Structure formats: C-alpha cells, structure tokens
mmCIF file of C-alpha atoms in Angstrom:
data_model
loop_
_atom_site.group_PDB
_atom_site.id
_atom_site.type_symbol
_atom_site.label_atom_id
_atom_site.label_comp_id
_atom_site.label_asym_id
_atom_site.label_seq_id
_atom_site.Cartn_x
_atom_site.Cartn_y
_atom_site.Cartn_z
ATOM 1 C CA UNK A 1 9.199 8.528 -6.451
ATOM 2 C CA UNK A 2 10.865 6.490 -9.087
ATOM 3 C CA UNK A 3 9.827 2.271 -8.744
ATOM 4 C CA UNK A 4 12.351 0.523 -6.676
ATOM 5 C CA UNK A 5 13.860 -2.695 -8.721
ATOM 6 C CA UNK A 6 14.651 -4.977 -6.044
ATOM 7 C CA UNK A 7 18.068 -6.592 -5.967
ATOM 8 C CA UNK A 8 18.480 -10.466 -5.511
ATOM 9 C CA UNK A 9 19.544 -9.973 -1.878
ATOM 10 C CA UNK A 10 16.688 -8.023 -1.219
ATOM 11 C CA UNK A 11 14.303 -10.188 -3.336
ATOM 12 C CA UNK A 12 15.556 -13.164 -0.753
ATOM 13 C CA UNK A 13 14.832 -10.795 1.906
ATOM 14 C CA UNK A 14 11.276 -9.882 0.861
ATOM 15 C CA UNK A 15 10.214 -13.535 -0.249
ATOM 16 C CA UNK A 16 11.530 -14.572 3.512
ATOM 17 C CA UNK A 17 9.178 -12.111 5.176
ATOM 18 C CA UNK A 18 6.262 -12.939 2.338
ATOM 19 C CA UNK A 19 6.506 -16.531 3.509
ATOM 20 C CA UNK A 20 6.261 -15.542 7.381
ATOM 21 C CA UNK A 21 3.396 -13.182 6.737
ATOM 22 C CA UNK A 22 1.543 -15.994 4.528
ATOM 23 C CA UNK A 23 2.510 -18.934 7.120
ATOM 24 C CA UNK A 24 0.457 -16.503 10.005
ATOM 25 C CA UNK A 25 -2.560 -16.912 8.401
ATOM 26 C CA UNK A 26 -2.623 -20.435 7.716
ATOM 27 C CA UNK A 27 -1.561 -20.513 11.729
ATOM 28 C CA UNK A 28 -4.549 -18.673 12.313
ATOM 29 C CA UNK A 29 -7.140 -20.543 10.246
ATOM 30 C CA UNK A 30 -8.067 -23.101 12.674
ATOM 31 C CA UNK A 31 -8.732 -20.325 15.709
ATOM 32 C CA UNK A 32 -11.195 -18.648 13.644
ATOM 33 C CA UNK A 33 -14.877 -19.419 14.447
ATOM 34 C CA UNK A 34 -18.000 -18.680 16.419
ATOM 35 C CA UNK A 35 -17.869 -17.494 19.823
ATOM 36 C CA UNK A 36 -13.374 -15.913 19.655
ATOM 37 C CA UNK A 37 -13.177 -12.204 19.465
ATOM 38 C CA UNK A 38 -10.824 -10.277 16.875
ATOM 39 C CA UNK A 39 -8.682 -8.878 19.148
ATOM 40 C CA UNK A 40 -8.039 -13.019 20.128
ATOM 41 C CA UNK A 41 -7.154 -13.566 16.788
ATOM 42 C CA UNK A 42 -4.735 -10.416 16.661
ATOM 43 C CA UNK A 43 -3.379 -11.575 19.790
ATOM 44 C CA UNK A 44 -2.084 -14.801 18.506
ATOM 45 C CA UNK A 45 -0.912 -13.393 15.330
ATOM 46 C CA UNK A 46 1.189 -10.777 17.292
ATOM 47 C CA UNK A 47 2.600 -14.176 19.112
ATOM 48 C CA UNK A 48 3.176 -16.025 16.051
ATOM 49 C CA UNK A 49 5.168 -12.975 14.756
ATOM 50 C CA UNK A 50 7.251 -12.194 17.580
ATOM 51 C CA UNK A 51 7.919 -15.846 17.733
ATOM 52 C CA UNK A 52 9.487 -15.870 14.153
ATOM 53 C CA UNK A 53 11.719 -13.026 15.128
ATOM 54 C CA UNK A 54 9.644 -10.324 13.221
ATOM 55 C CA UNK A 55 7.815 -7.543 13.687
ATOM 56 C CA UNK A 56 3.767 -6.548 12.655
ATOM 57 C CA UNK A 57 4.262 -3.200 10.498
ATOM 58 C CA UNK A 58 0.722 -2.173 11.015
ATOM 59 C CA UNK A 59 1.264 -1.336 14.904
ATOM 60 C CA UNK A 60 2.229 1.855 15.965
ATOM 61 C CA UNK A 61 2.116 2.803 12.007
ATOM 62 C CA UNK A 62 0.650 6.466 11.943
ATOM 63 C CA UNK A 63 -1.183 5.421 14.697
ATOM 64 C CA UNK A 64 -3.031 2.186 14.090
ATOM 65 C CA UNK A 65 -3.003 0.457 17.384
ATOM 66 C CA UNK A 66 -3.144 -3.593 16.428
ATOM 67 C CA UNK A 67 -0.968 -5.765 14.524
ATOM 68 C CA UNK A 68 -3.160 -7.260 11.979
ATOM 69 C CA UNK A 69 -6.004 -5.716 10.452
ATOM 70 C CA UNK A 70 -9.659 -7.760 10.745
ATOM 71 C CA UNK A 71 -12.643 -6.610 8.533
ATOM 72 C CA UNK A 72 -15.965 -7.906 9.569
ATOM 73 C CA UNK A 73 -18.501 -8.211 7.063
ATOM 74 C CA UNK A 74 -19.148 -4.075 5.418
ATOM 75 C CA UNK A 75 -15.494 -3.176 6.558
ATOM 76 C CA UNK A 76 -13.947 -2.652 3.644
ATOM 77 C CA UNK A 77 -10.788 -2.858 5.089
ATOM 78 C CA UNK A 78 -8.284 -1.405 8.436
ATOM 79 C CA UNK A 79 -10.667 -2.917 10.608
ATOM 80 C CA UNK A 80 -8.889 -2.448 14.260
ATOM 81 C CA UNK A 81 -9.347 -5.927 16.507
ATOM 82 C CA UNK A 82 -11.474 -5.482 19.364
ATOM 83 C CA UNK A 83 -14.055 -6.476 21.466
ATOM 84 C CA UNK A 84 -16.404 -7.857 18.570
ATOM 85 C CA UNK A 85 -17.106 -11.724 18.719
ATOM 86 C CA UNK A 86 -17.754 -13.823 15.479
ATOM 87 C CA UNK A 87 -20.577 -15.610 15.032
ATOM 88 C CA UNK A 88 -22.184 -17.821 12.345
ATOM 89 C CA UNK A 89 -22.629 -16.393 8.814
ATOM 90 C CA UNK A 90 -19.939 -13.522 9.499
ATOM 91 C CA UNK A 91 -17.199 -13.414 7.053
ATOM 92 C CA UNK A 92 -13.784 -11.442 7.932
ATOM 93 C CA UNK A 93 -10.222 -10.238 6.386
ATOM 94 C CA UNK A 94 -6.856 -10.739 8.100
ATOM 95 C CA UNK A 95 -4.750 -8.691 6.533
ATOM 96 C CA UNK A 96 -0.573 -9.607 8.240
ATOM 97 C CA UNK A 97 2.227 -7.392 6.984
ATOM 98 C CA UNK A 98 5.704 -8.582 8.332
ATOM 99 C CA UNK A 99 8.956 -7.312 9.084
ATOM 100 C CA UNK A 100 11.457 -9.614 8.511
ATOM 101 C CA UNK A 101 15.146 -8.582 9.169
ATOM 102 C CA UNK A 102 14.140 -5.256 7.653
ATOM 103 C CA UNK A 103 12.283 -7.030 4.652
ATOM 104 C CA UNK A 104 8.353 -6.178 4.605
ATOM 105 C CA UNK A 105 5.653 -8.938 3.295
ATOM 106 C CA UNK A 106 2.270 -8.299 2.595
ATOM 107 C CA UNK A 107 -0.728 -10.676 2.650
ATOM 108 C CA UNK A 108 -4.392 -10.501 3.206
ATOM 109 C CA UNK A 109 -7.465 -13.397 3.102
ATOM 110 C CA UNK A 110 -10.794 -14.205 3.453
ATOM 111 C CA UNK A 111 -12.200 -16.084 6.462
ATOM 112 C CA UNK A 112 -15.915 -17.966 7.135
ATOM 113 C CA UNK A 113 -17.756 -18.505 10.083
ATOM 114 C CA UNK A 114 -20.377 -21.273 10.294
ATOM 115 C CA UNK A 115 -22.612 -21.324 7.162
ATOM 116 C CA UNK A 116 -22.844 -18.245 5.077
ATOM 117 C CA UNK A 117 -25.107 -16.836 3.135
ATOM 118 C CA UNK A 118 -25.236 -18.209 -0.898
ATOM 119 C CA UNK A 119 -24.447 -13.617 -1.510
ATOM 120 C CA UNK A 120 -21.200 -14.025 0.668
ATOM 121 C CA UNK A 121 -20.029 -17.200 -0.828
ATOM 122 C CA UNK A 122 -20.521 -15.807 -4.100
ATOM 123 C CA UNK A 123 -18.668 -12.677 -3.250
ATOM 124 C CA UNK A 124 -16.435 -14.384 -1.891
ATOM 125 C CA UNK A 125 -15.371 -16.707 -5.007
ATOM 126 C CA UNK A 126 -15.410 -13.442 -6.996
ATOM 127 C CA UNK A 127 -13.271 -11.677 -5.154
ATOM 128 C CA UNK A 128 -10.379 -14.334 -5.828
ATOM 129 C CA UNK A 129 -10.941 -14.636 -9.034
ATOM 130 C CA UNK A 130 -10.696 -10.887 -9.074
ATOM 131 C CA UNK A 131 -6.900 -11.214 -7.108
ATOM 132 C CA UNK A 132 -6.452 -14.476 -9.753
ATOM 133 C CA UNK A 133 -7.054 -12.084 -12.868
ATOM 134 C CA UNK A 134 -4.567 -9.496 -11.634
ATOM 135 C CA UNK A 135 -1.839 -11.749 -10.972
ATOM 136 C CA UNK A 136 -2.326 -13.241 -14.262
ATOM 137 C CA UNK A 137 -1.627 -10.090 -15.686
ATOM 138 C CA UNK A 138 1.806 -9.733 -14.191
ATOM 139 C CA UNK A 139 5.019 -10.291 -16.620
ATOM 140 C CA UNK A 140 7.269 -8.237 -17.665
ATOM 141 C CA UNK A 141 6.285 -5.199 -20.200
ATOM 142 C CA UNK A 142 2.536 -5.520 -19.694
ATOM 143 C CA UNK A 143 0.862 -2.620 -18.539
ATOM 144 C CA UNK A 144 0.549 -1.694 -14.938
ATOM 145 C CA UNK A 145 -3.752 -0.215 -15.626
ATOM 146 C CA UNK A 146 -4.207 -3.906 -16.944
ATOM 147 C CA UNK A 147 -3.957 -5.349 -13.882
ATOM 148 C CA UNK A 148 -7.040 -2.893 -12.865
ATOM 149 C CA UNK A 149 -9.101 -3.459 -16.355
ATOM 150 C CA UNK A 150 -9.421 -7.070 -15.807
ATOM 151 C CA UNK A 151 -10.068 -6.851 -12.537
ATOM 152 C CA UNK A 152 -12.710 -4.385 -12.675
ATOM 153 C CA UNK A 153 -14.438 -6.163 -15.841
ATOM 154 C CA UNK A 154 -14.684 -9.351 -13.846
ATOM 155 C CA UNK A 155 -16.175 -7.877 -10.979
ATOM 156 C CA UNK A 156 -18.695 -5.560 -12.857
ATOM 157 C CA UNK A 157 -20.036 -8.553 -15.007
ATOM 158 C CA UNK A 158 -21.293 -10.266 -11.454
ATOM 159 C CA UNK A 159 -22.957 -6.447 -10.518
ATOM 160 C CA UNK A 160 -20.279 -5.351 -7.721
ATOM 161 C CA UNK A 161 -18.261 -2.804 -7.419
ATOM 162 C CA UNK A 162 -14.657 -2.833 -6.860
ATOM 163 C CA UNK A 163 -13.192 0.249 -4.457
ATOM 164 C CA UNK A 164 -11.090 3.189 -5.704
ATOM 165 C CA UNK A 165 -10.179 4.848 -2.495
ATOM 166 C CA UNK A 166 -7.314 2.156 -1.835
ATOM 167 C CA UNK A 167 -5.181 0.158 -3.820
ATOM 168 C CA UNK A 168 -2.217 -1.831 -4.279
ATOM 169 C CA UNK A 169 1.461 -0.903 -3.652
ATOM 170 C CA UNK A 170 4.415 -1.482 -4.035
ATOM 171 C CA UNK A 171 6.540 -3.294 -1.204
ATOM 172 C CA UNK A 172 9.661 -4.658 0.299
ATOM 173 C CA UNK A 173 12.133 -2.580 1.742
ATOM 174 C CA UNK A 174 9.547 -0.253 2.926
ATOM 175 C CA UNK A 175 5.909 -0.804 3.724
ATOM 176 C CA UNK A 176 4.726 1.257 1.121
ATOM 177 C CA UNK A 177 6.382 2.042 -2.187
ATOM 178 C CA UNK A 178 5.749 3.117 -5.601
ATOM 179 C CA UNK A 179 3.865 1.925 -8.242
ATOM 180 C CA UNK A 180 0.294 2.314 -6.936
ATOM 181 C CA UNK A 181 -1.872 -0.706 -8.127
ATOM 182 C CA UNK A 182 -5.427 0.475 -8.922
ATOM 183 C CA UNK A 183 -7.972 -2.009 -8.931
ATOM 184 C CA UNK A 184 -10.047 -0.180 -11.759
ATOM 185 C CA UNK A 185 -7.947 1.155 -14.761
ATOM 186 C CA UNK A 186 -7.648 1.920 -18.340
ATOM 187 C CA UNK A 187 -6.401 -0.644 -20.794
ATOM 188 C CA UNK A 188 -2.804 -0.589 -21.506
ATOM 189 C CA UNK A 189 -2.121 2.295 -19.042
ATOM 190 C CA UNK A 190 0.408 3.239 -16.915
ATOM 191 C CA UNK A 191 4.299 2.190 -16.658
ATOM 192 C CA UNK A 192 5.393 -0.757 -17.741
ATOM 193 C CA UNK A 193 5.843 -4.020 -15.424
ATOM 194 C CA UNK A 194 9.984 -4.865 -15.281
ATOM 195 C CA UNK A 195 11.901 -7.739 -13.681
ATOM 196 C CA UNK A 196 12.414 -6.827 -10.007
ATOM 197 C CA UNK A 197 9.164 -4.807 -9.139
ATOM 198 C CA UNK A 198 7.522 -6.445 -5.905
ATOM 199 C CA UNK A 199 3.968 -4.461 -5.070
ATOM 200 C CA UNK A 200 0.626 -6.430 -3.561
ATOM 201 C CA UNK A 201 -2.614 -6.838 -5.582
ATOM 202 C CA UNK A 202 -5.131 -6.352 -3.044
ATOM 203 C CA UNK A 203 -8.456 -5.773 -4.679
ATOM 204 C CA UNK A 204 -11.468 -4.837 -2.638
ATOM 205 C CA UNK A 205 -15.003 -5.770 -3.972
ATOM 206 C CA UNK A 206 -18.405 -4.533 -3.062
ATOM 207 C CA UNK A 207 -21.767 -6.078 -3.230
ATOM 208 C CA UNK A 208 -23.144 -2.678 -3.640
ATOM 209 C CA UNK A 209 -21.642 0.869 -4.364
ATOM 210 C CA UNK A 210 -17.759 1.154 -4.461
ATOM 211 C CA UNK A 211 -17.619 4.169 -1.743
ATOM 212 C CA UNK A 212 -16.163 3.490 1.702
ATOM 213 C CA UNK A 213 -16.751 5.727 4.779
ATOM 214 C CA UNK A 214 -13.971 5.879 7.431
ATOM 215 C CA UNK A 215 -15.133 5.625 11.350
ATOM 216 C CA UNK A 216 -14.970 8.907 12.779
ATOM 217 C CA UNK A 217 -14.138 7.446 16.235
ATOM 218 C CA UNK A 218 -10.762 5.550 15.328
ATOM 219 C CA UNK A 219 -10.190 7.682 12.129
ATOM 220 C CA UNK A 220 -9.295 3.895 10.484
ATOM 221 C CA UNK A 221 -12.379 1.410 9.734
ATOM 222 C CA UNK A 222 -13.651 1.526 6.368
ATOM 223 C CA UNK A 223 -16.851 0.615 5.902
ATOM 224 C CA UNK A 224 -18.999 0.285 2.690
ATOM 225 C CA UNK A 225 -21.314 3.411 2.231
ATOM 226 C CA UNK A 226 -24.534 1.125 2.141
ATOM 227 C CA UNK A 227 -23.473 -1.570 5.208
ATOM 228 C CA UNK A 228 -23.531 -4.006 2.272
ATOM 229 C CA UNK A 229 -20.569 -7.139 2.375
ATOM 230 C CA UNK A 230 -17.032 -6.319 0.963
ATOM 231 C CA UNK A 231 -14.721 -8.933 0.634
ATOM 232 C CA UNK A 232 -10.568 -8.855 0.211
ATOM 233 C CA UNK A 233 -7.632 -10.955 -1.240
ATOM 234 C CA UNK A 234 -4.020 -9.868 -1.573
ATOM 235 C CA UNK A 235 -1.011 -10.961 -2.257
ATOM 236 C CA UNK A 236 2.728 -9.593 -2.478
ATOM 237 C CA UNK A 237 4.087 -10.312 -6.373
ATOM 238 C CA UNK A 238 7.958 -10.391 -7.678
ATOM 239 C CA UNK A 239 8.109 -9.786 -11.732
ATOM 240 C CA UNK A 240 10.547 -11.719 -12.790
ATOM 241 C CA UNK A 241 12.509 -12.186 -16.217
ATOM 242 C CA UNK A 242 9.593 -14.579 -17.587
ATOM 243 C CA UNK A 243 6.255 -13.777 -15.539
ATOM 244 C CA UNK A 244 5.518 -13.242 -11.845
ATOM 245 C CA UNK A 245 6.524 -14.827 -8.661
ATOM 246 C CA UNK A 246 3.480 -15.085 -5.515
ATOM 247 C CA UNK A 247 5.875 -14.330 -2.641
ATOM 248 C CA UNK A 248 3.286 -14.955 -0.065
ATOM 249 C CA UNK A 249 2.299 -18.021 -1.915
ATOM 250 C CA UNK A 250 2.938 -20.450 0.643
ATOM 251 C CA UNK A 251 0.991 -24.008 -0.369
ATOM 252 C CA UNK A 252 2.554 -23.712 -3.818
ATOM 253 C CA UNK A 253 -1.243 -22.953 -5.242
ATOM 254 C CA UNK A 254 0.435 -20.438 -8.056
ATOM 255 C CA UNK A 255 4.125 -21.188 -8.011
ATOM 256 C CA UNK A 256 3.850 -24.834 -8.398
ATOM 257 C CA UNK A 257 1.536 -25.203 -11.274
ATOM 258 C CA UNK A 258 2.488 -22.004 -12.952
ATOM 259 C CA UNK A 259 0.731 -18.868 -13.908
ATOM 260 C CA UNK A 260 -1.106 -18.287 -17.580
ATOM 261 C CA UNK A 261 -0.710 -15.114 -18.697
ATOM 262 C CA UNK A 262 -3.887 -15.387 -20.744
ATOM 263 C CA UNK A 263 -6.713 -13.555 -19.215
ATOM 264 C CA UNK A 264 -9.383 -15.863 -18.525
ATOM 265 C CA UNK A 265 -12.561 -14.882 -16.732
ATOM 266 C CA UNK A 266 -13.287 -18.324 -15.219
ATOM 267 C CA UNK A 267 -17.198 -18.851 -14.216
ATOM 268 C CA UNK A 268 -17.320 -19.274 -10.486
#
C-alpha cells in the first residue's frame, strides 16, 4: 500500500492523540515500583484514557486483551498485564497507543524498579540512544534503511543485538500503516522520507541474540530466545518540510532544542 502523506488536519489530529498517549506515561511514572502488579498499571492507564475521551487501540485488537502493553525484563515486547508483581532490579516497557477522535498515537518507554543491575542500566542508555540515532535520521529525502543502519551500528558496537521480527510503522489514521521501519538496514535503502509521513521508531535491543519466541499460551509475549534483558523506546515522528517533528514528545526534550541531523554516536 502506497505511504499515506498526512494532511494538516490530520497532522493536528495525530499530534493531539501523540500528546495524550505520551502524557499517560508520564501519569503513570510515579505508580510504578516494587510491590504494584502490571495489570494495576494497565488499569490506570485504561482510566487515564477513557478520562481524556479516547480509546486504547491495543484492546480487543486481533485479540490482545489489555490496553497497554508491559514487557518485563526478556519480553521483548506485547507483554499482556497480569498477575506479575514488580520488584527491585526489574525493568519494564509501557507501550500506550491512543485513539483520539479517530487520530492514533503511538508511544513506548522504559521503566526501573529499585536499583538495577550496572547490564540493565547500560542497556538501557543504549537503547535511547539507539531511538535518538533514528530520529536524527529523519528529514526529508534521506533514506528510509538509514534510520535502521545507524541504529543497528550503534547497538552492535556495545555487543547487542537489535530484533528483526518487529519494527516500526507507519501511523495516524490507522494503527498500522505503510512504510515499515526496520531497525537493521542497508545504507541508503528504501523510499525516500517526504514532508507528511508520520510512522514510530520503536527499536528493540537485546543483550544477547536478536531472536524472540512468542508464548504459546497467549499467542502474544515475546520473549528473547536466551531469557536475556531486552529493552524498548519509541516514538511517533511527523517529517516535515525542514526535518522531523516528535509528536509524542511531550517535555519538549527534542522539539524544543531541535534535532541535528548529523549522526552522532554519543558515548553513554
């Protein structure tokens, strides 16, 4: 299917519903620690949503019963929220999609518990870096696979992985769109980036090997193949005429001050 370019109405649309689906994670933050379940946490997303006249597009989508997704520690990601309770040293994804008067945002982040192991922090740092890298890459007529070479090269030079058997999308007026973003590509390949595309960079990063394997219970965890820490950032991104827009930017961290186009692999 051909890339939708997004018109300004529905650019205002999607940048309304990026801002919800940001503003229910920094709601969540402070709920998150030792001793609260994940299906808690879901809970009170779900409330924060329905509060802010939206909807969670994960429930009831082919199937998947929660409205966030929480992964613990080796899920990779599509962790359902259940019974499991946090505890020191754990680290976790909440990943929120919204719908927003029809609009769809997309945002995921990383969460601590307690103190956490030097390996987790590290991963951890990475794996922003790694979402940091991609973004940087995003103005018009650049690549699409660039996005995916610099991520992968800044991963690989710390020894992890980064996971092939997801990627990025695009999103906005439905909950998943054309272009795929892979998180591992050739240089300089695939279409090129215009004014008006809106997809998520979302890369996934492994301490160990890159393969996932899905639960064969609930047909949706992914888990790494060798029970070794993954970690997750995403964001939903609007090219625009001169660079890139973070629409679920929502403490001004990339709009504010700007985004270099310049890759630069930044020691952590």
């Amino acid at each position: 299917m051909p890339v939708i370019i997004k018109s300004p109405e529905q650019i205002e649309g999607i940048r309304k519903s990026s801002q919800l689906a940001g503003e229910s994670l920094f709601f969540i933050a402070p709920m998150i620690k030792a001793g609260i379940t994940t299906k808690a946490i879901e809970n009170k997303i779900a409330e924060f949503i329905k509060a802010h006249n939206a909807r969670a597009a994960t429930l009831n989508y082919k199937g998947y019963p929660a409205s966030c997704c929480i992964s613990l520690n080796d899920v990779v990601c599509h962790g359902i929220p259940g019974p499991d309770v946090l505890k020191d040293g754990d680290i976790l994804n909440v990943d929120v999609t919204t719908i927003l008067d029809g609009y769809f945002g997309d945002t995921s982040t990383m969460f601590t518990v307690g103190d956490i192991s030097p390996e987790a922090d590290l991963l951890i740092k990475v794996t922003k870096r790694c979402m940091d890298i991609g973004i940087e890459q995003c103005f018009p007529g650049n690549p699409l696979g660039n996005i995916g070479y610099y991520i992968a090269e800044y991963a690989h030079s710390f020894g992890y992985s980064v996971v092939h058997e997801f990627c990025g999308h695009g999103v906005g007026v439905k909950f998943h769109e054309d272009p795929e973003v892979n998180h591992e590509a050739a240089r300089n390949s695939g279409i090129k980036l215009r004014p008006g595309m809106t997809f998520t960079i979302e890369p996934m990063i492994n301490q160990g090997k890159a393969r996932v394997k899905i639960d064969k219970h609930d047909k949706w965890t992914a888990r790494t193949i060798d029970g070794k820490l993954s970690a997750q950032f995403e964001h939903t991104v609007l090219i625009t005429e001169t660079g890139v827009e973070v629409l679920t930017d929502t403490i001004g961290e990339y709009n504010e001050k700007g985004i270099s186009n310049q890759n630069r692999a930044i020691p952590v």
